[in-house]
Amino acid sequence: MSQIFWQAKIWGLLHDSPLKPLIVDKSGTGPWEYKSGTGPRECLTVMDGWQDKNDRITQADRIAAATDRAAFGALGKNWSEVDYSDELRHLLSSENLPFPLFEDNLLRQGRNQIEQAHQSIGKARWDDYTKEEKEQIKKLNRQERENIEKFIWDIIPQEIKESQDHQEVFWWLWRCLPEALSRHPNINDPRLLLIPSETRIPDCSIWSHSSMTAALAGSLMGYDGSNNSRPYIATFTFTPVQEIVKASRKMQDFWAGSWILHYLSASICLAWAEKYGPDSVVYPSLYDQPLIDDWIIRKYPHFKKLKDENQYESIQQIKQPNSRKLLTAGFPNVLVIVLPQSEVKSAMDLARRMLTGESPEIESPWMKLASQVKQEVFGNRPIAASVWEEWLKSQWQIYWTALPLGDINERLARPLQNTFEDWCNKQNSLANLSGERSLFKKKGEAHFFQDPKRGINKNGEFHLVNIGSWWAPIFDQVRTNLNAVKNARNWSLPTAFGLRSTVSGLGSVVREEAGNDWGHCDKDDESNPVNKFWGKQRGLFDGIEQLNATEVVKRGLKKVLPKLLSLSDSVATYPDLTVGVAGWLRQNPKLAVRYQQVCKDVVNEFDWTGEAAEDPWGIPWVDEDEDRKNWKHPRLLNAGWLIDDYLPTPTSESQPLTRKQKQRQIIDKTSKVRGFIAQPEYLPSDNPTNWYVLACGDGDDMGKWLQGTKMEKYGQYLPSGFPKQDPPKEEKKALEEFLKQTKRMGPATHAALSRALLDFSNQLVPYLTEQRYAGRLIYSGGDDVLAYTNLWEWDQWLWDIRQCFKGSPDPDKEFDDTGDYWRWKCEEKGSPPDNVSSRPLFTMGRNASISFGLVIAHHSVPLAIALENLWEAEKKGAKEHQSPNSHKKDAVQIRVLYGNGNILKATSKFDVFDQWRSLLNFKQTHSQVDFDPALFEQAAEVWQQHPAPVLENSPDCFAAIVPWTMAFCDRRELFKGEDKQTAKQDFQTALAKYLKAICQTTQPKERDREVQSWLKLAAFVLRKRDIRIGGIES
């Protein structure tokens, strides 16, 4: 590493003032120009020796802004440049977010003086100003800029200014400066993090643009400072993923598998960030990531003690992530980084070695974690290396690929002496673009950039088309190449000799080192040393199950997490498959007292259950409430899971129990517990722990969003004040044609999207899942969601998540959705909840969609089977759903897994699902009707026998649905009587509306089956939600 590599990155981070959009005169080159004669060298010790004028490095700014400033920098400032106009444009949907900012504070003082001076002069055009009047305005502009730049510089602590550690300075500027500015008493507005980098396309924040500029500047300078490097986009991934998560018997295993994958990806990202800078990691964004923040606080503990020139301390601090954030997985297993040309192979090799543990000089988080678990679980017992170290080192298959950003044999931007077409052809060839997909082939774009004179502004600076315009297609080509590499591999798990895992059937079970390393293969043989070994592993294991090394690491994770993350043992909790009871009690608070009494009676009857009763639930709605956290654990109500805590005991110490005797004791004890719980005074019929619910969601067509093909036209992203004046005639036509072109996803816009998605995954989804409802988030990263919910709230939660993803109205009216952002209604609701910012939070916007798979599984269904169905429901059910009008995805598939092996599948568009929800709520809104869930089963049966006919040649081919519903309701006894006619009419209308919607959006061959499935699902949900405990109804 060279000093100049980090200097280039620091320059990139501060090449523009962080508050540039709010400054009237935007001609400055960074906050170090707050007084005459100063520059990077004078302001930061680590910049000593830096050369300001480096044409190659300054290209980083234009490449990062290829879709924004590079395009509009070619326009004449005297007519095109607009002041910051108090509005933002959504990154994707282009919706307008009114953004009145910073009234009555330091940042408005200078602007107010300038505006007053213009009003006093009273002339509409700058060309009409006299020389003295222009000088008056320029002087006020300079004064405003200098005051704001000095304000910024005073916030930077003296220790950072004088530090000689380049990484320390960069980390502080990248992570702490935005927070320090937004929290300063003279600003005190978290919305500062959203201010745009370009006022003419106010969609991408200045912070994202500066971060990408820093990454490109370092890559252009080169890791060795050679100044002849090129940026490369590299992507890295490892597998298996779903197989690791799916090999789970308990929720503990499921959660641990997700978290370990998250932890390994985060560890690789951190290693890259320490070597190349956090800005270089494009996906996922490392800004405000809980695990990364935790590591920053540990490495730079003095950051929280730093003070600025005015001795403000608290504004400098990175907030310590709470335990819930640290325990929620969010890092993907596909990572993207921008690297200098010479470092691509080195960075990929570093990531590979971190997973395989093959190099002693490189710490492997995977092997280290496994070693810690091994010590905690087995102590000093000698475990066979062939089934531990050798298996774990071979666990991961690793893939990577990389491409340069732009043809490395061509210049970064189109040189004036070359033809426009020739240079573009070479860039298109690298990105595998041809025909209509080629960039700058369309008339509007080509004409706008074709004249070389348009590429030079009055200062002689170039604003030509550059390689940044090809960011999206090259990024997509890298992803395509990665898939090709993965598909070219023919990889399978090695053959396992001896006994295999009882959970997954894969891999040899862990055993002690012995003379015969393979052990005896008869799993029923009492003398088998492997059976003896696992028979003694009580506590984490049930004495019967036998796991491979990876599964042991998952099961034992909870033993090492407190030390790994500096958490207390009581905080590192996870849910099991019985805690869906939280949703039941949340929806039926009057049952809480009776529930507690039943649990106490179980403990009194079976004294070996006492320890399980006091376990945390792993559900924040319970564990984080002073009253509810003392509730007994719902495992007490489920004999099947409670029996894991029972230890069979021999009648005589001299005669230990055989394996079959242990199993017989367990079966007998399970029967007694089950019979006790099913007594009339407890839970004689349905049990609230009988069903568990898991959900998996994924944003639709994210690849197309990243390609930019789903973006709006350039003109949609312009602020209302553009242009400030009518363009010259020779410019106007070219500009109008250009604004009709689809906006591209450039480097800075892509970085902004990566960072903005953290609003959805790290703030909104956790709040909806764990605070609004009684669920637990397993994974939330980017556009992916994996969660544990419950039978009583899953439909409400699912709809809320979908609305949030699209930035649509909040069903609970806690968030304002203006501009496709969600903002907590502080005026009505008071301060936002913990971990939710008061600023507008990014959503994917109204043009985006998400598809979900959801499984409602009987407690007797193995978790591994439920997880397999969960992913199939999402990928093969919801993702493949297509309406007759060819509308794909934007759907949900529900699967009910019965204990007898039957499966009920129901699939529909999300909007139709919302109408189905309204049918479920009918009983709550019409209490005068003795509503019976059998009503929906009757409707399904009648539809099966006599479906409403489809009128093929009619303008309304589903017109027969209304008379069908009227006839159906007329024949139902529960609607008889004059006092129930309104209820009958309401139900008939709702049912007709729903049936018409599902028929219109379902393929003809699936139509009747889906109608019946959703009606059966409605009956099932309503019936299973109705739990009677000791005679008290839900």
Coordinates of N, CA and C in Angstrom, one line a residue, residues 108-123 136-137 140:
R108 N -28.9 29.0 6.4 CA -29.8 29.8 5.7 C -29.4 31.3 5.8
Q109 N -28.5 31.6 6.7 CA -28.2 33.0 6.9 C -27.6 33.7 5.7
G110 N -26.5 33.0 5.1 CA -25.9 33.6 3.9 C -26.8 33.6 2.7
R111 N -27.6 32.6 2.6 CA -28.5 32.5 1.4 C -29.6 33.6 1.5
N112 N -30.0 33.9 2.8 CA -31.0 34.9 2.9 C -30.5 36.3 2.6
Q113 N -29.2 36.5 2.9 CA -28.6 37.8 2.5 C -28.4 37.9 1.0
I114 N -28.1 36.9 0.4 CA -27.9 36.9 -1.1 C -29.3 37.1 -1.8
E115 N -30.3 36.4 -1.3 CA -31.6 36.6 -1.8 C -32.1 38.1 -1.6
Q116 N -31.9 38.6 -0.5 CA -32.3 40.0 -0.2 C -31.6 41.0 -1.1
A117 N -30.3 40.7 -1.4 CA -29.5 41.6 -2.3 C -30.1 41.5 -3.7
H118 N -30.4 40.3 -4.2 CA -31.0 40.2 -5.5 C -32.4 41.0 -5.5
Q119 N -33.2 40.8 -4.5 CA -34.5 41.5 -4.5 C -34.3 43.0 -4.5
S120 N -33.3 43.5 -3.8 CA -33.0 44.9 -3.7 C -32.5 45.5 -5.1
I121 N -31.7 44.7 -5.8 CA -31.3 45.1 -7.1 C -32.5 45.1 -8.1
G122 N -33.3 44.0 -8.0 CA -34.6 44.0 -8.7 C -34.5 43.7 -10.2
K123 N -33.5 43.0 -10.7 CA -33.3 42.7 -12.1 C -33.5 41.2 -12.3
Q136 N -21.0 42.9 -5.9 CA -21.7 42.8 -4.6 C -22.2 41.4 -4.4
I137 N -22.9 40.8 -5.4 CA -23.4 39.4 -5.3 C -22.3 38.4 -5.1
L140 N -20.9 38.4 -1.6 CA -21.8 37.7 -0.7 C -21.7 36.2 -0.9

